[in-house]
mmCIF file with all atom_site columns, C-alpha atoms in Angstrom:
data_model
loop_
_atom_site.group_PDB
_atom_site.id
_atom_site.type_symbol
_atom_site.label_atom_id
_atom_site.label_alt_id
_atom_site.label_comp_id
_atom_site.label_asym_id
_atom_site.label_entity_id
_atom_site.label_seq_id
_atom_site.pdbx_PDB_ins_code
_atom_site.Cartn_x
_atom_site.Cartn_y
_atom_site.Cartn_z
_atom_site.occupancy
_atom_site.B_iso_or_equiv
_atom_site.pdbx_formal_charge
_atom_site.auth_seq_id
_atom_site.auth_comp_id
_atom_site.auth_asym_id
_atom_site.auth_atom_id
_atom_site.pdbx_PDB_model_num
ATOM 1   C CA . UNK A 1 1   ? -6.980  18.215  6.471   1.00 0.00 ? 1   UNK A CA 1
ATOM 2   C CA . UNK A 1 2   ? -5.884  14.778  6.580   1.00 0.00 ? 2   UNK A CA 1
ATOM 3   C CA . UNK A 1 3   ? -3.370  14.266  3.607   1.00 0.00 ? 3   UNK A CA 1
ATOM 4   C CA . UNK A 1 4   ? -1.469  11.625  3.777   1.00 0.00 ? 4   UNK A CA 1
ATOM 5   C CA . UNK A 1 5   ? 2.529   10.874  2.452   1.00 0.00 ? 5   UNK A CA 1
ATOM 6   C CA . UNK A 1 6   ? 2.447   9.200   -0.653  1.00 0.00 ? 6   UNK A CA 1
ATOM 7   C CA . UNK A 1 7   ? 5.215   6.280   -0.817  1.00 0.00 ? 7   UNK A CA 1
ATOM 8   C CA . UNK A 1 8   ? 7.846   7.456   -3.822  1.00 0.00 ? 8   UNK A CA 1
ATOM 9   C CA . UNK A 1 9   ? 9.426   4.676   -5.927  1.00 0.00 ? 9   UNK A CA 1
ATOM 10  C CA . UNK A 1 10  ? 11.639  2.718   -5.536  1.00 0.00 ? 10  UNK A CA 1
ATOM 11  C CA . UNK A 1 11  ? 10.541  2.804   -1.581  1.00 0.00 ? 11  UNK A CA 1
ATOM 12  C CA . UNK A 1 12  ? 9.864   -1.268  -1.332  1.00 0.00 ? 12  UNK A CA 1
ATOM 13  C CA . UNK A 1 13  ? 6.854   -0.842  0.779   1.00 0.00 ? 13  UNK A CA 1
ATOM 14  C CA . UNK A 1 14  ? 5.000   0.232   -2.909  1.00 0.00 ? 14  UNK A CA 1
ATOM 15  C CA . UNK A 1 15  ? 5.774   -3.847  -3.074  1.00 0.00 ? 15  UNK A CA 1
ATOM 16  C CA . UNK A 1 16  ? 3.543   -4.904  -0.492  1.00 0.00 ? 16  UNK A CA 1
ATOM 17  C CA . UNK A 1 17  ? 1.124   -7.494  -1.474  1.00 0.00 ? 17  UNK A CA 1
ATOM 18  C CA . UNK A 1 18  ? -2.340  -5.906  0.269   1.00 0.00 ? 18  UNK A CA 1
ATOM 19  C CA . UNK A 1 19  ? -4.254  -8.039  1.996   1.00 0.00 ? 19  UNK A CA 1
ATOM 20  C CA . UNK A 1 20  ? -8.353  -7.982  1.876   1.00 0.00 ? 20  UNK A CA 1
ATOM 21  C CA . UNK A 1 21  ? -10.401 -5.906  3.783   1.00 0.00 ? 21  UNK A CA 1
ATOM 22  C CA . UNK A 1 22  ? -12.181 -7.878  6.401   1.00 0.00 ? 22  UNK A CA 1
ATOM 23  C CA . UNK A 1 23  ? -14.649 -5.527  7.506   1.00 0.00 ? 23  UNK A CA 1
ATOM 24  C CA . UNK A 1 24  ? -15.707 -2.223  5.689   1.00 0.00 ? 24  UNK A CA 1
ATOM 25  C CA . UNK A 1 25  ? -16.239 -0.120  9.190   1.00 0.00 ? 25  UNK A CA 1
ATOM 26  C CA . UNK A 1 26  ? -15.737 3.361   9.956   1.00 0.00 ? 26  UNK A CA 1
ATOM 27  C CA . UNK A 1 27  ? -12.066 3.036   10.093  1.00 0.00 ? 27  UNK A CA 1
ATOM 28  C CA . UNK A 1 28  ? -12.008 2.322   6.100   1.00 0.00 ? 28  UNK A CA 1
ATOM 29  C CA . UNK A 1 29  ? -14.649 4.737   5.718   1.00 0.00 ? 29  UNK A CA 1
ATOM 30  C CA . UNK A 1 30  ? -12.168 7.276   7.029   1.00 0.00 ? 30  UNK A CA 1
ATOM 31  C CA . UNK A 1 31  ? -9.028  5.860   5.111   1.00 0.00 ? 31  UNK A CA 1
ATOM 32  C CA . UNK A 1 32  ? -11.063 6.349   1.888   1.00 0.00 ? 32  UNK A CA 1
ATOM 33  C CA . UNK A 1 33  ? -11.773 9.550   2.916   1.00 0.00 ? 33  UNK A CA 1
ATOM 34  C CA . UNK A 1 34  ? -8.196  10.832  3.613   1.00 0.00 ? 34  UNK A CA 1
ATOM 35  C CA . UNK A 1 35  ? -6.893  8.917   0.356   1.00 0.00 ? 35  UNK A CA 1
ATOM 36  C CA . UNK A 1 36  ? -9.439  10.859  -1.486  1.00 0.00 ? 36  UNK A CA 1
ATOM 37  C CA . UNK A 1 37  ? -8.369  14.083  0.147   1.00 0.00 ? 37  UNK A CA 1
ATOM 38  C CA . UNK A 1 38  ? -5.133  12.843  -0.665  1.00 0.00 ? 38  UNK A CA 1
ATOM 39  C CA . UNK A 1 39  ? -5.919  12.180  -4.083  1.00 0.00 ? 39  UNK A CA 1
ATOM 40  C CA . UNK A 1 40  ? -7.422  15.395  -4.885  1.00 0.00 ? 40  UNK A CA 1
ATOM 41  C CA . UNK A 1 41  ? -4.651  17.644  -3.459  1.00 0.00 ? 41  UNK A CA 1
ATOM 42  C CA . UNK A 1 42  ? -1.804  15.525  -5.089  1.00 0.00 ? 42  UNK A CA 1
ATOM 43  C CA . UNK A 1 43  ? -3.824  16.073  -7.962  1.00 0.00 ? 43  UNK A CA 1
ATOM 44  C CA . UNK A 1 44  ? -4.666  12.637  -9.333  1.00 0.00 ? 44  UNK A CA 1
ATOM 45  C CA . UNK A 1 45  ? -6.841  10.554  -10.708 1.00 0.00 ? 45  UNK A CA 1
ATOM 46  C CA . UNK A 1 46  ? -6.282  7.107   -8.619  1.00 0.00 ? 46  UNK A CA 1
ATOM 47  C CA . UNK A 1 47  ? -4.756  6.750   -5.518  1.00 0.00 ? 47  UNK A CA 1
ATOM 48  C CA . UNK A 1 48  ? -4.072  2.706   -4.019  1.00 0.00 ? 48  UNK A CA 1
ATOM 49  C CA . UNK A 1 49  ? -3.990  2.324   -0.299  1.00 0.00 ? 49  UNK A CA 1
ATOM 50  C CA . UNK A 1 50  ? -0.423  0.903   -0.867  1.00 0.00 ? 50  UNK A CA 1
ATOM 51  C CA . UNK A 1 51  ? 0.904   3.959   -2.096  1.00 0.00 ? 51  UNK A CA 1
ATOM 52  C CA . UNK A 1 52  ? -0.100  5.510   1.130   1.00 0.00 ? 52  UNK A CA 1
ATOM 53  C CA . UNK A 1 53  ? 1.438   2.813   3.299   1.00 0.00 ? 53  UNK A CA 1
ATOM 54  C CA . UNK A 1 54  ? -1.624  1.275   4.018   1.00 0.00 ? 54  UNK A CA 1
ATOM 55  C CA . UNK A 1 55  ? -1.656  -2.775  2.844   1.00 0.00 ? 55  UNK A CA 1
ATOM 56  C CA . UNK A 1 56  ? -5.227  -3.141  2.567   1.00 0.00 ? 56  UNK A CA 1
ATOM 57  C CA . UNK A 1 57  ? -6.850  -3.640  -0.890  1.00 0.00 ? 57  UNK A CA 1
ATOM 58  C CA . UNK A 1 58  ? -8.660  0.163   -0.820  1.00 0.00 ? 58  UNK A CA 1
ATOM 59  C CA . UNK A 1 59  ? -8.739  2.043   -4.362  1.00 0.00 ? 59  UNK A CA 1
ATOM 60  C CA . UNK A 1 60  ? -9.799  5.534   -4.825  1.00 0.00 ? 60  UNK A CA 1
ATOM 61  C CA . UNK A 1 61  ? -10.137 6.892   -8.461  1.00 0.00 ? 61  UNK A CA 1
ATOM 62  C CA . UNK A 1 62  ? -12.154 10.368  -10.141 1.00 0.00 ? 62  UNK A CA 1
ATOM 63  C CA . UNK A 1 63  ? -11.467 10.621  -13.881 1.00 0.00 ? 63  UNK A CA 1
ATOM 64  C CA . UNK A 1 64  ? -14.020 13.394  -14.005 1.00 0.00 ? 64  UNK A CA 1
ATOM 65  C CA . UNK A 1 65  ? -13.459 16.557  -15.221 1.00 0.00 ? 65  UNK A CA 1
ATOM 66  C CA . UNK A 1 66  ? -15.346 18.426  -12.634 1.00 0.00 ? 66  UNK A CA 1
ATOM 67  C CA . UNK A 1 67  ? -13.588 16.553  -9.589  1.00 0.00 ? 67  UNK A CA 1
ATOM 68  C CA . UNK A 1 68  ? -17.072 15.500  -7.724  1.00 0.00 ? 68  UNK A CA 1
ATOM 69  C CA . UNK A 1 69  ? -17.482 11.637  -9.173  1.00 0.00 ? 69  UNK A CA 1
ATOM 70  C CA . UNK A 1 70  ? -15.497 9.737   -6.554  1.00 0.00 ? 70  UNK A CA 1
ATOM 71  C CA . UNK A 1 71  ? -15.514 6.148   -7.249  1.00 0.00 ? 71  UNK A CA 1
ATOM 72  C CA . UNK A 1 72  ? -14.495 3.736   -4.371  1.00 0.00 ? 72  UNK A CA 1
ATOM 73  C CA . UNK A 1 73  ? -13.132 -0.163  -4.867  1.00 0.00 ? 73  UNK A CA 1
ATOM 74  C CA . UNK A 1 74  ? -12.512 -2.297  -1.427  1.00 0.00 ? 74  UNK A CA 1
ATOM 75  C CA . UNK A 1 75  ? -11.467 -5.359  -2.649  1.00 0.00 ? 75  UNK A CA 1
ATOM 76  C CA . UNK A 1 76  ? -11.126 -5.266  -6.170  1.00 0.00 ? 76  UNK A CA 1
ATOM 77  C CA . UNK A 1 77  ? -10.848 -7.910  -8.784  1.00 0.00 ? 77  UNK A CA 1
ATOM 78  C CA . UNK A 1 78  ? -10.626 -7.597  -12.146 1.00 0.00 ? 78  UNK A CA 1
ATOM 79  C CA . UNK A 1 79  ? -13.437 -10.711 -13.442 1.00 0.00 ? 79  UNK A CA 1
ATOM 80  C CA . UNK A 1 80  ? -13.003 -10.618 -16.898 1.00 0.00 ? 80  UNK A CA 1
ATOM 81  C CA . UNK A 1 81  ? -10.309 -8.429  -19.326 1.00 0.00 ? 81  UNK A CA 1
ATOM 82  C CA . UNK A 1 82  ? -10.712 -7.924  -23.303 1.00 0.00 ? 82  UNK A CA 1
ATOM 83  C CA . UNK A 1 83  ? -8.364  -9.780  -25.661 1.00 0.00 ? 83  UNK A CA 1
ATOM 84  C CA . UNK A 1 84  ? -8.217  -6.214  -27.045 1.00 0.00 ? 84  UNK A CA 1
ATOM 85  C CA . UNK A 1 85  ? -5.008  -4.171  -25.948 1.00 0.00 ? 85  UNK A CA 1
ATOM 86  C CA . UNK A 1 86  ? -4.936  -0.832  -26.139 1.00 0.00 ? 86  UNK A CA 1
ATOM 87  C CA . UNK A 1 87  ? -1.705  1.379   -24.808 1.00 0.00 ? 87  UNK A CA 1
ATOM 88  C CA . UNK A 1 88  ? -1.745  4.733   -23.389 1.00 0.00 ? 88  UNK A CA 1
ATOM 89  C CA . UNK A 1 89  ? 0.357   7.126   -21.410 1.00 0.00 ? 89  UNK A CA 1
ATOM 90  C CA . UNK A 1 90  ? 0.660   6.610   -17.285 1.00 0.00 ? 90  UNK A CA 1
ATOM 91  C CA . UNK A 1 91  ? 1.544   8.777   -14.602 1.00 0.00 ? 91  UNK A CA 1
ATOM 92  C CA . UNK A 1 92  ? 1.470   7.674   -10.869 1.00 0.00 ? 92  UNK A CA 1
ATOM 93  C CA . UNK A 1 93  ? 1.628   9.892   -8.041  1.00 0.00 ? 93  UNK A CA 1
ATOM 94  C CA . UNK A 1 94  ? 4.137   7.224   -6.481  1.00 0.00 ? 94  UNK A CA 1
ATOM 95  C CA . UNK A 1 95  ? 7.223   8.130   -9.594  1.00 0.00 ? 95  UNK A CA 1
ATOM 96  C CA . UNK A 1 96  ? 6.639   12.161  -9.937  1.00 0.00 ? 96  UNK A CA 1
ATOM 97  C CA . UNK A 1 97  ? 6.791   13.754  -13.190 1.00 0.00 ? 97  UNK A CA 1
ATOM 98  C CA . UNK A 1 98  ? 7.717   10.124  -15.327 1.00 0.00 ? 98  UNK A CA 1
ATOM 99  C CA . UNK A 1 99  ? 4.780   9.692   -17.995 1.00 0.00 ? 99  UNK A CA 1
ATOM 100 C CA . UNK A 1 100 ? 5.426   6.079   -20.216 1.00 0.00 ? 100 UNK A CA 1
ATOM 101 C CA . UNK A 1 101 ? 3.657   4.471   -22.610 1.00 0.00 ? 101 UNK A CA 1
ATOM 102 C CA . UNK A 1 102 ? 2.170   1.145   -21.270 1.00 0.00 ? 102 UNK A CA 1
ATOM 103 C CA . UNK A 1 103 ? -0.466  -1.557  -23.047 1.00 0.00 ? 103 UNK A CA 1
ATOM 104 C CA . UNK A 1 104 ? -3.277  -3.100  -21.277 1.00 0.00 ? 104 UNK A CA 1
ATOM 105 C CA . UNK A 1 105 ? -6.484  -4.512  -21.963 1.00 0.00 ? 105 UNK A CA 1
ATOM 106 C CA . UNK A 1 106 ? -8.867  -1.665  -23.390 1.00 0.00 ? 106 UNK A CA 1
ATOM 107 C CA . UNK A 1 107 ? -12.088 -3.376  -20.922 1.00 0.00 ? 107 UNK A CA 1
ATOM 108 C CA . UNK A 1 108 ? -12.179 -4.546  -17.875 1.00 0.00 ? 108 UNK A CA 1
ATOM 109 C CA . UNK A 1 109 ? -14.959 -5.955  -15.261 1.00 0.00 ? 109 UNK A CA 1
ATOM 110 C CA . UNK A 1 110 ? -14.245 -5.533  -12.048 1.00 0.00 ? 110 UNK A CA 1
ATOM 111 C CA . UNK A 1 111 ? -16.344 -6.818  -8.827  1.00 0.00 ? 111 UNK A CA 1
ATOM 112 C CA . UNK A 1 112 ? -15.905 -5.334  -5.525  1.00 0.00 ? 112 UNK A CA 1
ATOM 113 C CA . UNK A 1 113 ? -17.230 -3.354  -2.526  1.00 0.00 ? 113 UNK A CA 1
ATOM 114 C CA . UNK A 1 114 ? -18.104 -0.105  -1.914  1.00 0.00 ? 114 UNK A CA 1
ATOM 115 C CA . UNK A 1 115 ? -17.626 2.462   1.115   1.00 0.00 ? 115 UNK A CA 1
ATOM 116 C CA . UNK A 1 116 ? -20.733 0.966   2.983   1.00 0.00 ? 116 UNK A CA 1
ATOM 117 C CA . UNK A 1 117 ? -19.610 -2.713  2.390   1.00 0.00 ? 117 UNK A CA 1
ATOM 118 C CA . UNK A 1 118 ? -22.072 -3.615  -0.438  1.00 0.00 ? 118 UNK A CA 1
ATOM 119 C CA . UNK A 1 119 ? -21.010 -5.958  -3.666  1.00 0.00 ? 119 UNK A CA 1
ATOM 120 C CA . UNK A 1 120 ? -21.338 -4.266  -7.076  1.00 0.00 ? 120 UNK A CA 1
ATOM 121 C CA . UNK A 1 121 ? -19.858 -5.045  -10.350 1.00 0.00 ? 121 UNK A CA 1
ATOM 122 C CA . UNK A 1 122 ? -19.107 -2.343  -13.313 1.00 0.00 ? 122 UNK A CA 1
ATOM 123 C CA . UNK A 1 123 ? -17.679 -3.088  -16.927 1.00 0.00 ? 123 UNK A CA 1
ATOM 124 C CA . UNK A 1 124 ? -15.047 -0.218  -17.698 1.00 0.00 ? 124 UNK A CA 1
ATOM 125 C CA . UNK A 1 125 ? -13.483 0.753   -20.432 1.00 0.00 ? 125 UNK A CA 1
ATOM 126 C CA . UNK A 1 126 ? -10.631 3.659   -21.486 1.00 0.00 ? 126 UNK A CA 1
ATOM 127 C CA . UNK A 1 127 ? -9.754  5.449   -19.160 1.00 0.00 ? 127 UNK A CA 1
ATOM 128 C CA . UNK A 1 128 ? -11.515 3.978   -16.181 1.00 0.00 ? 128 UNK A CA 1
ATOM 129 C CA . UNK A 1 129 ? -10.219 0.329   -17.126 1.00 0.00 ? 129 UNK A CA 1
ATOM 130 C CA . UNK A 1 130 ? -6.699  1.890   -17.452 1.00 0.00 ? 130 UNK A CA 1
ATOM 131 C CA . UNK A 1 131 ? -7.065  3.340   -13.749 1.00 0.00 ? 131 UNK A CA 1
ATOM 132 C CA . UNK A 1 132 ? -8.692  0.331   -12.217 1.00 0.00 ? 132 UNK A CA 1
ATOM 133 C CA . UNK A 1 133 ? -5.375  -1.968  -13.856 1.00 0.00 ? 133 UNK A CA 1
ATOM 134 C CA . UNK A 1 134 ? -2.858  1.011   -12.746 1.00 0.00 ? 134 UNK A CA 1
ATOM 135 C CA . UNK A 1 135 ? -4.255  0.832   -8.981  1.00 0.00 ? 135 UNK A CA 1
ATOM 136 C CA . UNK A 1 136 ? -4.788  -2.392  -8.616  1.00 0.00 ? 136 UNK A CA 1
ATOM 137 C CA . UNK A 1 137 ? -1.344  -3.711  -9.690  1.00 0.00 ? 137 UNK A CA 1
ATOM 138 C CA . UNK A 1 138 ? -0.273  -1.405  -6.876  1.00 0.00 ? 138 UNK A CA 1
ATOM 139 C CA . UNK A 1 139 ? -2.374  -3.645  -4.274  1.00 0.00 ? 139 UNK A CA 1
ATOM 140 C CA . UNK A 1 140 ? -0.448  -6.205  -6.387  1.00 0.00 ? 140 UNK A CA 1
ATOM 141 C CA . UNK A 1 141 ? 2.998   -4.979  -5.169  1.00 0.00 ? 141 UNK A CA 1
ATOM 142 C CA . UNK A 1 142 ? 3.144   -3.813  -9.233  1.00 0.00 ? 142 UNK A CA 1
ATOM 143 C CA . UNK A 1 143 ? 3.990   0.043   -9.474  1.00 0.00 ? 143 UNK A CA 1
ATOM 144 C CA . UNK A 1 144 ? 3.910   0.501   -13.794 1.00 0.00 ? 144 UNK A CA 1
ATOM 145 C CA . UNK A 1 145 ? 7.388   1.756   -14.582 1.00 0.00 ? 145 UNK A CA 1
ATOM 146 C CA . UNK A 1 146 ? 8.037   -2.161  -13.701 1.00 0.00 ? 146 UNK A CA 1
ATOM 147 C CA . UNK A 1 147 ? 6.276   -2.961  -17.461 1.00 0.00 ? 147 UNK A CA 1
ATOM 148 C CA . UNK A 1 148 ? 8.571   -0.566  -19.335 1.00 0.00 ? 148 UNK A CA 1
ATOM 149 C CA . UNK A 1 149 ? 12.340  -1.724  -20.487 1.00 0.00 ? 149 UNK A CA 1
ATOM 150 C CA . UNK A 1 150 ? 15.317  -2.670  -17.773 1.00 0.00 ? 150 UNK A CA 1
ATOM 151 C CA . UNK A 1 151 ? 16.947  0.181   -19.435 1.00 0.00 ? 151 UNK A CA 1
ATOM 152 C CA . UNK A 1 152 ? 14.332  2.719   -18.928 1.00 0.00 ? 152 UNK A CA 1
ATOM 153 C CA . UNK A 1 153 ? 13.224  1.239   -15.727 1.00 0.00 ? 153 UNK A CA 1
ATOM 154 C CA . UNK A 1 154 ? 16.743  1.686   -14.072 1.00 0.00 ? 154 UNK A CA 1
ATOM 155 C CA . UNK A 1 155 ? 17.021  5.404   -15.449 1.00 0.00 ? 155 UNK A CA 1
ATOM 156 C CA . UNK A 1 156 ? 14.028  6.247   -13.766 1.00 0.00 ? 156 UNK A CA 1
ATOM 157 C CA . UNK A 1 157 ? 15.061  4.600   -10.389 1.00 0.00 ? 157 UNK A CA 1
ATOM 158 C CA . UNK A 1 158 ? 18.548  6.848   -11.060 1.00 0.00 ? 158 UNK A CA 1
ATOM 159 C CA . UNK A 1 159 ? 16.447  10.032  -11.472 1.00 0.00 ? 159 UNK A CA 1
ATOM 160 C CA . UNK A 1 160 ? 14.009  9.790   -8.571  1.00 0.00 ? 160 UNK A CA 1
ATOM 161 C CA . UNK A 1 161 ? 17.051  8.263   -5.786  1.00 0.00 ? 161 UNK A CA 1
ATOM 162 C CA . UNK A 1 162 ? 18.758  11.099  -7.399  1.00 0.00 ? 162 UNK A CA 1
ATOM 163 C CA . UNK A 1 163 ? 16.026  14.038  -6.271  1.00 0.00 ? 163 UNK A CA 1
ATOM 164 C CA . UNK A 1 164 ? 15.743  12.273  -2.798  1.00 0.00 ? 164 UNK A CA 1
ATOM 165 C CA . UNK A 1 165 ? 19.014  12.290  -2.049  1.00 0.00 ? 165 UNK A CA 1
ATOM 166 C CA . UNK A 1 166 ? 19.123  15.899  -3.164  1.00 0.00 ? 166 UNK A CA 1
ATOM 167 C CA . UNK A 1 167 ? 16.648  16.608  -0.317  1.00 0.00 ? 167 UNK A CA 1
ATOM 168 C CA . UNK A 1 168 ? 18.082  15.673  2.084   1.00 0.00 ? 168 UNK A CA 1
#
């Protein structure tokens, strides 16, 4: 079993810009694999190789019911995003048991590659365009608490620095 830690906010390494991945080789193949291990047993739905302390621009997301429908973005970009907004209710494995309310575009298209190092593109929409935006803003240095009010933002910085300390 190869879980890996997942970064809690406000750690500043979930700022990280990623950079590109040069070369989809075996050594990505096997960081998807653990972040979708990792994924899985968190549970979740996304996982960004930022949140695992990794600052290369790998996504992992399965919005499936059954589990099985592992999707896999190495260098994502989002190439076009409806005018259309549409706001729904996040969670992120990186800020534990804080759901908010956030809008985003309701489509996306996103190009990038997949685990063997081949180009695709996909047009997304609900869920799966909320996921792609949520993980990718991550590669972005963006964790989305940071689109909600100063107020609640700081409350929720209080609360998790609060349960850390109270771990130690």
């Amino acid at each position: 079993m190869a879980k890996l830690d997942i970064l809690t906010y406000p750690d500043p390494r979930l700022h990280k810009v990623a950079k590109p991945v040069e070369v989809v080789d075996d050594r990505i193949r096997q960081l998807v694999k653990d972040m979708a291990e990792t994924m899985y047993e968190a549970p979740g739905i996304g996982l960004a190789a930022t949140q695992v302390d990794v600052h290369e621009r790998v996504i992992v997301i399965d919005i499936s019911e059954s589990r099985d429908e592992l999707m896999v973005f190495i260098n994502p970009e989002v190439t076009w995003a409806s005018e259309n907004r549409k706001v729904w209710e996040e969670g992120c494995l990186s800020v534990p048991e804080v759901y908010d309310r956030v809008e985003r575009p309701d489509r996306v298209k996103v190009r990038a590659l997949d685990e063997k190092g081949e180009a695709f593109e996909l047009d997304a929409d609900d869920l799966l365009a909320v996921c792609i935006q949520h993980e990718i803003d991550h590669l972005d240095g963006k964790v989305f608490v940071e689109y909600l009010s100063p107020l609640k933002l700081q409350r929720i910085k209080s609360k998790l620095q609060k349960r850390v300390r109270s771990r130690m």
